[in-house]
PDB file of C-alpha atoms in Angstrom:
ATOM      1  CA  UNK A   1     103.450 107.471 145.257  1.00 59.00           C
ATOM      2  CA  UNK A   2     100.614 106.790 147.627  1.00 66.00           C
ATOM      3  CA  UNK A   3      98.428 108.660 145.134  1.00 67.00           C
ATOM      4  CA  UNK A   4      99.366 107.073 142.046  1.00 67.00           C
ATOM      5  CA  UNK A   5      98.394 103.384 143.768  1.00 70.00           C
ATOM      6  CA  UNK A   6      95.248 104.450 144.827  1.00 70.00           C
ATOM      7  CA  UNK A   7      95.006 105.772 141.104  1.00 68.00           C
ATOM      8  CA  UNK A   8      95.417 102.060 140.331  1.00 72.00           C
ATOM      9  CA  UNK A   9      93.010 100.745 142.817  1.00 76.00           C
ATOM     10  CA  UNK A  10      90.355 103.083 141.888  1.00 71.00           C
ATOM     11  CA  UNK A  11      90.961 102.053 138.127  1.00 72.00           C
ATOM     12  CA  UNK A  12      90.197  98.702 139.205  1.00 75.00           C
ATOM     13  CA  UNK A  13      87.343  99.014 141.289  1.00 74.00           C
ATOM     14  CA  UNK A  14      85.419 101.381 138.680  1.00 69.00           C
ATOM     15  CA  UNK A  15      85.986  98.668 136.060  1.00 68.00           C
ATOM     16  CA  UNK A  16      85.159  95.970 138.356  1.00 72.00           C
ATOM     17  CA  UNK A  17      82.423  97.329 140.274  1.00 72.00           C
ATOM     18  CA  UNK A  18      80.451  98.085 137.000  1.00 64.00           C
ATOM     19  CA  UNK A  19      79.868 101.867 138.761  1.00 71.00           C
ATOM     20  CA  UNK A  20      77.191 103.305 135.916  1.00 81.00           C
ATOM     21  CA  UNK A  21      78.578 106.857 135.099  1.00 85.00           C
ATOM     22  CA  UNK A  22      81.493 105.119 134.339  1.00 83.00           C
ATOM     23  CA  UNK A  23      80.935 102.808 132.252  1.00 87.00           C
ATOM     24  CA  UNK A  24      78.936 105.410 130.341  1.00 92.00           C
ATOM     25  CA  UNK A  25      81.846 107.341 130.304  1.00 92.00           C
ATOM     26  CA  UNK A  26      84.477 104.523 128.769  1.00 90.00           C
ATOM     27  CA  UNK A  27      81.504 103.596 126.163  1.00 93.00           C
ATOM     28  CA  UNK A  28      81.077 107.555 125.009  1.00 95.00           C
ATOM     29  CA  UNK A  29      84.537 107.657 124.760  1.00 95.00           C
ATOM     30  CA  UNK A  30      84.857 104.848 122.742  1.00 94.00           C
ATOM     31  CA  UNK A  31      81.816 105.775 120.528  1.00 95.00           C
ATOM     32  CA  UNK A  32      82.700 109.105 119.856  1.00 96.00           C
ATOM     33  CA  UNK A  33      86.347 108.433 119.274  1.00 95.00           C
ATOM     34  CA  UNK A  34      85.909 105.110 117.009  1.00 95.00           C
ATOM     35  CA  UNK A  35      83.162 106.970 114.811  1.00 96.00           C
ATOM     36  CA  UNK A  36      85.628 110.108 114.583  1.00 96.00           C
ATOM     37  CA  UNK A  37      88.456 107.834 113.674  1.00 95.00           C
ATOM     38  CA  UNK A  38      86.066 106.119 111.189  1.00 95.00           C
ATOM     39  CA  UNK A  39      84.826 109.418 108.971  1.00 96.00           C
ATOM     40  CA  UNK A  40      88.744 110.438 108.778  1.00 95.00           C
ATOM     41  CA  UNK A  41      89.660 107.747 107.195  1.00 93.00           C
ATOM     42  CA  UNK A  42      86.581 107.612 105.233  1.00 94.00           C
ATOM     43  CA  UNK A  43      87.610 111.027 103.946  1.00 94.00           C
ATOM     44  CA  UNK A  44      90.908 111.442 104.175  1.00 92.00           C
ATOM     45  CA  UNK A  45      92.035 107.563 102.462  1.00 89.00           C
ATOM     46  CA  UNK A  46      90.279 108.832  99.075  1.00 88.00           C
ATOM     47  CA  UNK A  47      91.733 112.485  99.463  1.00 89.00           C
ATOM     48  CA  UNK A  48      95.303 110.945 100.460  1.00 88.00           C
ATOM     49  CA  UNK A  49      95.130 108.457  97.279  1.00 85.00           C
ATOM     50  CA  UNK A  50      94.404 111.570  94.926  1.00 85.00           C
ATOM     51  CA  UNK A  51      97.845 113.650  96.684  1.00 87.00           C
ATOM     52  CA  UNK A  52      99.962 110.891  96.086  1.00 82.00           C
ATOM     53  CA  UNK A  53      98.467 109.611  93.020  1.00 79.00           C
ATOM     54  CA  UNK A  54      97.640 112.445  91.105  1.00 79.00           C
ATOM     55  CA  UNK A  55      99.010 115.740  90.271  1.00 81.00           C
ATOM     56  CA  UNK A  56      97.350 118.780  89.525  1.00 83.00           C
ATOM     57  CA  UNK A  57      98.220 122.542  90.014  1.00 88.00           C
ATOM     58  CA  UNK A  58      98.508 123.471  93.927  1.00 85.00           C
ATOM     59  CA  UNK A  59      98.985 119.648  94.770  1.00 84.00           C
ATOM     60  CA  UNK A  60     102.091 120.743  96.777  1.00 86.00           C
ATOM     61  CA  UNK A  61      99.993 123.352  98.240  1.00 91.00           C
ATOM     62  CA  UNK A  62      97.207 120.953  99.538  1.00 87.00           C
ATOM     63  CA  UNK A  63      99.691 118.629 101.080  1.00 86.00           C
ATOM     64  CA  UNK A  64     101.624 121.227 103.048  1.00 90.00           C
ATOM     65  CA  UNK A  65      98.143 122.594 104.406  1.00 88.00           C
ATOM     66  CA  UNK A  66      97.808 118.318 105.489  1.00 86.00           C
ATOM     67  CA  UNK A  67     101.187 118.570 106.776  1.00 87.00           C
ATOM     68  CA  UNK A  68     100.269 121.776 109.159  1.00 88.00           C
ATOM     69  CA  UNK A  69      97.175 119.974 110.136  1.00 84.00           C
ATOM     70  CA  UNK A  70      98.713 117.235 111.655  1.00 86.00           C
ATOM     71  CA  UNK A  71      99.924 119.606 114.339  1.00 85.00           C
ATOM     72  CA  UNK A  72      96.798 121.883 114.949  1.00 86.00           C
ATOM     73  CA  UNK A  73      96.070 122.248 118.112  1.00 89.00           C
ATOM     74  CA  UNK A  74      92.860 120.593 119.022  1.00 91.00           C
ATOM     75  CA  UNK A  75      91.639 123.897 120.769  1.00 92.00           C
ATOM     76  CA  UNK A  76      92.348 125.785 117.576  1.00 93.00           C
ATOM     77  CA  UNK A  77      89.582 122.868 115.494  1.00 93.00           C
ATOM     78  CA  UNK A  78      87.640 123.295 118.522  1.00 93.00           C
ATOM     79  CA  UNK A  79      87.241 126.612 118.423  1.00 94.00           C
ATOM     80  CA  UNK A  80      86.363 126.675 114.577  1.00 94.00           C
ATOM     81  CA  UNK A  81      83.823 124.228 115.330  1.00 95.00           C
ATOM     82  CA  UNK A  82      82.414 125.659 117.762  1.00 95.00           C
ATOM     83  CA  UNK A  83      81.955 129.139 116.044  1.00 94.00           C
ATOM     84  CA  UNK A  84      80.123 126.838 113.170  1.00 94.00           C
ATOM     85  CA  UNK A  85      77.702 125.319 115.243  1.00 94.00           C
ATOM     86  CA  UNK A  86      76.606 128.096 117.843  1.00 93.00           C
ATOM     87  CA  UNK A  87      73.521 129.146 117.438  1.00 90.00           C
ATOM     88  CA  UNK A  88      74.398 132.417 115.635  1.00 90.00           C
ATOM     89  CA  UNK A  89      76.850 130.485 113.240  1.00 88.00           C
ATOM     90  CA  UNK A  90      76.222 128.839 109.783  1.00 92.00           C
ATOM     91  CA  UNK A  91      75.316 125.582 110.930  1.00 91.00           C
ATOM     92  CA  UNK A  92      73.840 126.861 114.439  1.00 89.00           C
ATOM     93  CA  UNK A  93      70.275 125.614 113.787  1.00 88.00           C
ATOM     94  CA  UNK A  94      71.231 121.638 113.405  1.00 91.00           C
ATOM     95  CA  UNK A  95      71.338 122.158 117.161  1.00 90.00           C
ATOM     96  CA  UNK A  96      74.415 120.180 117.340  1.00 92.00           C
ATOM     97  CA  UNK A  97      76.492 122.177 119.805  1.00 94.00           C
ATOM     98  CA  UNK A  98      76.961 120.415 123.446  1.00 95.00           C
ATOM     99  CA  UNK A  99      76.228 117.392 121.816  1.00 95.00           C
ATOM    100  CA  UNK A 100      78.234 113.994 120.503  1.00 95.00           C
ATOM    101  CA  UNK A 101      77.193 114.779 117.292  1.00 95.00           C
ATOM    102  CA  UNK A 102      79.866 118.045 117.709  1.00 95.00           C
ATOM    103  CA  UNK A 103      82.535 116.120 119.512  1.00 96.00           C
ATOM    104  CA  UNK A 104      82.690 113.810 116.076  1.00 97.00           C
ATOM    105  CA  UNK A 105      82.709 116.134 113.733  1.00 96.00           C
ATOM    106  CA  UNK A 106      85.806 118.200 115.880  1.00 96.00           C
ATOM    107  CA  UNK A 107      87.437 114.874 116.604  1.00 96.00           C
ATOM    108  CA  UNK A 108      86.864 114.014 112.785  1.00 96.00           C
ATOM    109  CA  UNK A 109      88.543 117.409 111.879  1.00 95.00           C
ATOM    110  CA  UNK A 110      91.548 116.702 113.904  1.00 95.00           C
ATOM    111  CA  UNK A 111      91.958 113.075 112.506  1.00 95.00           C
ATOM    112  CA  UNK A 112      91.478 113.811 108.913  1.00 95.00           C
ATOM    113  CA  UNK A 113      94.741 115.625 108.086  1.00 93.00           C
ATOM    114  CA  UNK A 114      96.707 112.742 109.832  1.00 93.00           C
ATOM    115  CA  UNK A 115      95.147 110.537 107.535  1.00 93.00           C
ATOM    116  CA  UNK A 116      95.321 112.861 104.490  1.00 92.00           C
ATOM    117  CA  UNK A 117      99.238 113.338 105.036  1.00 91.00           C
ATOM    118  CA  UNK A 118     100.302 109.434 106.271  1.00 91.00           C
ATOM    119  CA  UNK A 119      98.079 108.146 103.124  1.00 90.00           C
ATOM    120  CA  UNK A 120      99.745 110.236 101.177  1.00 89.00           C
ATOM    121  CA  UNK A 121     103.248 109.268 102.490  1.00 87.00           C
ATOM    122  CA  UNK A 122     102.214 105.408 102.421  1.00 84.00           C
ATOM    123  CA  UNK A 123     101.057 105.431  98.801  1.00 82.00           C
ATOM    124  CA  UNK A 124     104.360 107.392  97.734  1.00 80.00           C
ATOM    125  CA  UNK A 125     106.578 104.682  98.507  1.00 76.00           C
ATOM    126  CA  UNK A 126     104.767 102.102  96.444  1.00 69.00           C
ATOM    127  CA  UNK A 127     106.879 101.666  93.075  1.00 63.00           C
ATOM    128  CA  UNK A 128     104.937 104.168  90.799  1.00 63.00           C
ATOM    129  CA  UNK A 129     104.740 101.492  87.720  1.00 62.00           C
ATOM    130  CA  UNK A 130     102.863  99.048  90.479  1.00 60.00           C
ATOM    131  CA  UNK A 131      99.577 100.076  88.954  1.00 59.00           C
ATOM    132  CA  UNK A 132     100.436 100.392  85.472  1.00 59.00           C
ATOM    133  CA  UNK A 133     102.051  96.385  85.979  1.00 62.00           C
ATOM    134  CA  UNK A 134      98.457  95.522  87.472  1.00 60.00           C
ATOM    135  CA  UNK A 135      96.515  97.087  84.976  1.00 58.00           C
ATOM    136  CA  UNK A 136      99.121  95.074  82.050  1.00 62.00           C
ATOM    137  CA  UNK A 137      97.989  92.274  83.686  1.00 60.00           C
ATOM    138  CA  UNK A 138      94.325  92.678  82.979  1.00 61.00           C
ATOM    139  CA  UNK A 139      93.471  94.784  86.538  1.00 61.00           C
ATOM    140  CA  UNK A 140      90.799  97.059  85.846  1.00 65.00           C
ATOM    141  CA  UNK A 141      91.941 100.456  87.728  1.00 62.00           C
ATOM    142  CA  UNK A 142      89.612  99.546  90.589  1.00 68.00           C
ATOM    143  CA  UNK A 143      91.051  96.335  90.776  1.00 72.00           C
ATOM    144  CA  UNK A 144      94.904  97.817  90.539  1.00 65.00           C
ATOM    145  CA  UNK A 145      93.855 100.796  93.346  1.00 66.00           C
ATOM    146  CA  UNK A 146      92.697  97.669  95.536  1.00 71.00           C
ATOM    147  CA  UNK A 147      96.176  95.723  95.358  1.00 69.00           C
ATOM    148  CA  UNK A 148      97.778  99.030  95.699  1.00 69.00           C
ATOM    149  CA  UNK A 149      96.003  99.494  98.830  1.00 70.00           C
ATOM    150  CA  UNK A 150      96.686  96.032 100.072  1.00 72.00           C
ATOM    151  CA  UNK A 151     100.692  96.925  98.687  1.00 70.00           C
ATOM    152  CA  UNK A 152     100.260  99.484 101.414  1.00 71.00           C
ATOM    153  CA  UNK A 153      98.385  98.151 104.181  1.00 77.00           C
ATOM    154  CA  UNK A 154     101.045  98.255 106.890  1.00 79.00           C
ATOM    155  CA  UNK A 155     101.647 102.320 106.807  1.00 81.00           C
ATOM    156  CA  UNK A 156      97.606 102.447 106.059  1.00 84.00           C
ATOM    157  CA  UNK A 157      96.810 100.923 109.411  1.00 85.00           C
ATOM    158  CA  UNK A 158      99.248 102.977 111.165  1.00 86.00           C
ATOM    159  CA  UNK A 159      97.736 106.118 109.747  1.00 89.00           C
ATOM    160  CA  UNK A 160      94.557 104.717 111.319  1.00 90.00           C
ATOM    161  CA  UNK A 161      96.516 103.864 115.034  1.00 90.00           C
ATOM    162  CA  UNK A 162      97.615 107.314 114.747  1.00 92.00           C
ATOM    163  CA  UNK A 163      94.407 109.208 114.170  1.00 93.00           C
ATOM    164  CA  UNK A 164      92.773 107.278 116.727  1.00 94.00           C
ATOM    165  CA  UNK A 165      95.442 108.022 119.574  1.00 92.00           C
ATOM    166  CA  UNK A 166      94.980 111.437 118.529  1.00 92.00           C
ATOM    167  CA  UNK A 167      91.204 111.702 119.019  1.00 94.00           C
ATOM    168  CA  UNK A 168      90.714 109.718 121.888  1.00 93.00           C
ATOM    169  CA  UNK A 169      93.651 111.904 124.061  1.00 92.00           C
ATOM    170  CA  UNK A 170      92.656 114.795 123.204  1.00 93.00           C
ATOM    171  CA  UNK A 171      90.256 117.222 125.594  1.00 92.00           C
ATOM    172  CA  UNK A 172      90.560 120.905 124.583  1.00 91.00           C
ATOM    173  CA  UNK A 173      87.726 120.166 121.277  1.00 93.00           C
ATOM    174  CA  UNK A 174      85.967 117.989 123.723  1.00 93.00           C
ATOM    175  CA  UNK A 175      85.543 119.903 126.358  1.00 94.00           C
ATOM    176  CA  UNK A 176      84.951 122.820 124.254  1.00 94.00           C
ATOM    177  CA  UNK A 177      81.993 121.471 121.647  1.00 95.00           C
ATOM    178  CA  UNK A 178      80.895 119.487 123.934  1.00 94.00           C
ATOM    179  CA  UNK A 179      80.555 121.219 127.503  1.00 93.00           C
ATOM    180  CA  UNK A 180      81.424 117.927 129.478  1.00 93.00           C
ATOM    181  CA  UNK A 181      77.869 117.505 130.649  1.00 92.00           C
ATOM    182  CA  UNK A 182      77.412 114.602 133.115  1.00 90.00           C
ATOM    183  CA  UNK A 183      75.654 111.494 131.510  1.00 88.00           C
ATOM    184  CA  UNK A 184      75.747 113.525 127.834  1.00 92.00           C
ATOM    185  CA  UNK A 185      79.194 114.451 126.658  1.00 94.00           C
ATOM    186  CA  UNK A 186      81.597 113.250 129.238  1.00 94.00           C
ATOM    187  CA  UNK A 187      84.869 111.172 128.236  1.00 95.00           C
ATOM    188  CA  UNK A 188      87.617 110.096 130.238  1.00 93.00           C
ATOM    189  CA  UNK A 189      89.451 113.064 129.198  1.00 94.00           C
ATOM    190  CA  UNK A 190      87.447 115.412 130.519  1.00 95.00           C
ATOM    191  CA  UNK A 191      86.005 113.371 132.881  1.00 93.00           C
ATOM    192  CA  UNK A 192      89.918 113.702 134.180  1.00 92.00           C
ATOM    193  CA  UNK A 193      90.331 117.262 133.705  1.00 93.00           C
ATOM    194  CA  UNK A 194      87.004 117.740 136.048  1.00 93.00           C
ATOM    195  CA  UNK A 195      88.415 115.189 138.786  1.00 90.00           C
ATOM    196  CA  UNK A 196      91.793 117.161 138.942  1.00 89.00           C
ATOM    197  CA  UNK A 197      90.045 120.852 139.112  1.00 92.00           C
ATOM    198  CA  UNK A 198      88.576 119.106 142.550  1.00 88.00           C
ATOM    199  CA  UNK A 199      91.477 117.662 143.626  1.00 86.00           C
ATOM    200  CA  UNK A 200      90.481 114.404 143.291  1.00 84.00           C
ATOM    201  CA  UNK A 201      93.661 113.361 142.115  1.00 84.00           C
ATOM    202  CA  UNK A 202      92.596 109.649 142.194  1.00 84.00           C
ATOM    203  CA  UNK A 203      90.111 109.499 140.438  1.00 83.00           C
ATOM    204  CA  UNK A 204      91.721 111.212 137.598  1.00 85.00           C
ATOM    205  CA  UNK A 205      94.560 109.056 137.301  1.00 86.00           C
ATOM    206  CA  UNK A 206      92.196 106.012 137.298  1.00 85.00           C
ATOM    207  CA  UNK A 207      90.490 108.255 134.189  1.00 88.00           C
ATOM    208  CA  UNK A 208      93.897 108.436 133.091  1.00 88.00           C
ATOM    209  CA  UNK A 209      94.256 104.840 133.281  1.00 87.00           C
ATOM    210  CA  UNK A 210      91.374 103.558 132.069  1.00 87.00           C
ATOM    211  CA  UNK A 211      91.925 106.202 128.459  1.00 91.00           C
ATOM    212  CA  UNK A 212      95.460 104.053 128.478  1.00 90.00           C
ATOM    213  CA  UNK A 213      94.144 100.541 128.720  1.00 90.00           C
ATOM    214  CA  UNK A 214      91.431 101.716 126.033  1.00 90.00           C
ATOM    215  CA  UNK A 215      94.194 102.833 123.692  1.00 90.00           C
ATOM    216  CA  UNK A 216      96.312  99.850 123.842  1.00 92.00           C
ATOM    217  CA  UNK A 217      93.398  97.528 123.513  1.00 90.00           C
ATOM    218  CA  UNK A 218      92.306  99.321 120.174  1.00 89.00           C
ATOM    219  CA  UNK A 219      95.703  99.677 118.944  1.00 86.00           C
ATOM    220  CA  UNK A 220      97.116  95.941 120.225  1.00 89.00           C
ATOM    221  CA  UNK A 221      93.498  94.962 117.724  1.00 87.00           C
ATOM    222  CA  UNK A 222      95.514  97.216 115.141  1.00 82.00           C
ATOM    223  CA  UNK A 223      98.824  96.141 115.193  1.00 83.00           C
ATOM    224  CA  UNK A 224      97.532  92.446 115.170  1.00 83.00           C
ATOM    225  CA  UNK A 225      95.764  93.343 111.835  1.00 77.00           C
ATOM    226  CA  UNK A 226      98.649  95.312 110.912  1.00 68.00           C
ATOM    227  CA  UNK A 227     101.403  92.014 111.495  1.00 73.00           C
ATOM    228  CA  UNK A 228      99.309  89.325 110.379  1.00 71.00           C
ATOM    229  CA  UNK A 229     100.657  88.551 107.208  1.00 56.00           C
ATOM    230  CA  UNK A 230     104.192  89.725 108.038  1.00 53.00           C
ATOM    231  CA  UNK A 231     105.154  87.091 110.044  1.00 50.00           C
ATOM    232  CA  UNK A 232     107.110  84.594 108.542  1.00 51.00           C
ATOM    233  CA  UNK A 233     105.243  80.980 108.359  1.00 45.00           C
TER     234      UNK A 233
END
């Protein structure tokens, strides 16, 4: 137990002390994970409206291949992305490898299909004439694809809470794109991974600590957003 206090304390006194690697640790993490979190649903709301919405041969296909990548393993993206960018690869002379530039795009690679396949699932469960009644009423189909949006904005921000948590825990496409280089591509996750190879098992749980209180602060922002107009006045 001794360990897991001074875990606690050494949480503390990084984010109290304002200690410089760390900070620039918590602020990577957030960047790269917030930006990653960002392009998925950039990509994947559109590609999730067109799954549920629309149907066209190998629709089923397409949504089973979101479905798998919900559970890829973030070593397996890492791994693809990796062979992209190396020097060798297709996209090896962007230059991008060991960079935080990389860790988006993998982080962005694992999000998307979450997005893709909770969209999807969100959008299905609005009543299918919702769109046609908007458009009766003189919606033009922008209009109507807004209000279903806003018909499905509790499951939509979820989808987001749930890419998110996924990018910002994970550390096998992190530490593999982006070499965990001190002061370059460190996060907490592999900032925590490093501390425990030393044995410095309290300073990884105050990693570990820190990644939780960054989670719950972005998804308590979420969930906020998310119950706002659900609450009965």
């Amino acid at each position: 137990m001794d360990v897991l206090f001074d875990g606690l304390a050494d949480a503390i006194g990084l984010l109290v002390s304002g200690d410089q690697d760390s900070w620039s640790i918590m602020m990577l993490t957030l960047r790269v994970s917030l930006t990653a979190t960002a392009i998925a649903l950039l990509v994947g709301l559109p590609l999730g409206a067109a799954l549920a919405l629309a149907r066209f041969p190998g629709r089923r296909v397409v949504l089973a291949a979101a479905n798998t990548g919900m559970g890829m393993p973030p070593v397996v993206v890492g791994l693809f992305v990796t062979v992209l960018l190396w020097r060798s690869g297709p996209l090896g002379g962007l230059g991008l490898l060991y960079t935080p530039a990389a860790m988006v795009v993998a982080q962005a690679a694992i999000a998307t299909p979450i997005v893709v396949a909770l969209v999807t699932a969100a959008l299905q469960q609005v009543d299918p004439d919702f769109r046609v009644q908007m458009q009766g009423l003189g919606a033009t189909a922008t209009r109507a694809f807004a209000a279903l949006l806003n018909e499905a904005r509790l499951p939509l921000l979820a989808a987001a809470m749930a890419a998110f948590g996924a990018v910002v825990s994970e550390v096998g496409a992190a530490q593999m794109v982006g070499g965990n280089l001190a002061g370059q591509t460190r996060v907490l996750t592999t900032a925590a991974v490093l501390a425990t190879s030393r044995g410095q098992f309290s300073l990884a749980i105050a990693f570990g600590l820190i990644l939780l209180m960054i989670a719950f602060g972005v998804n308590l922002a979420l969930t906020l957003l998310q119950q706002r107009r659900t609450v009965p006045r």
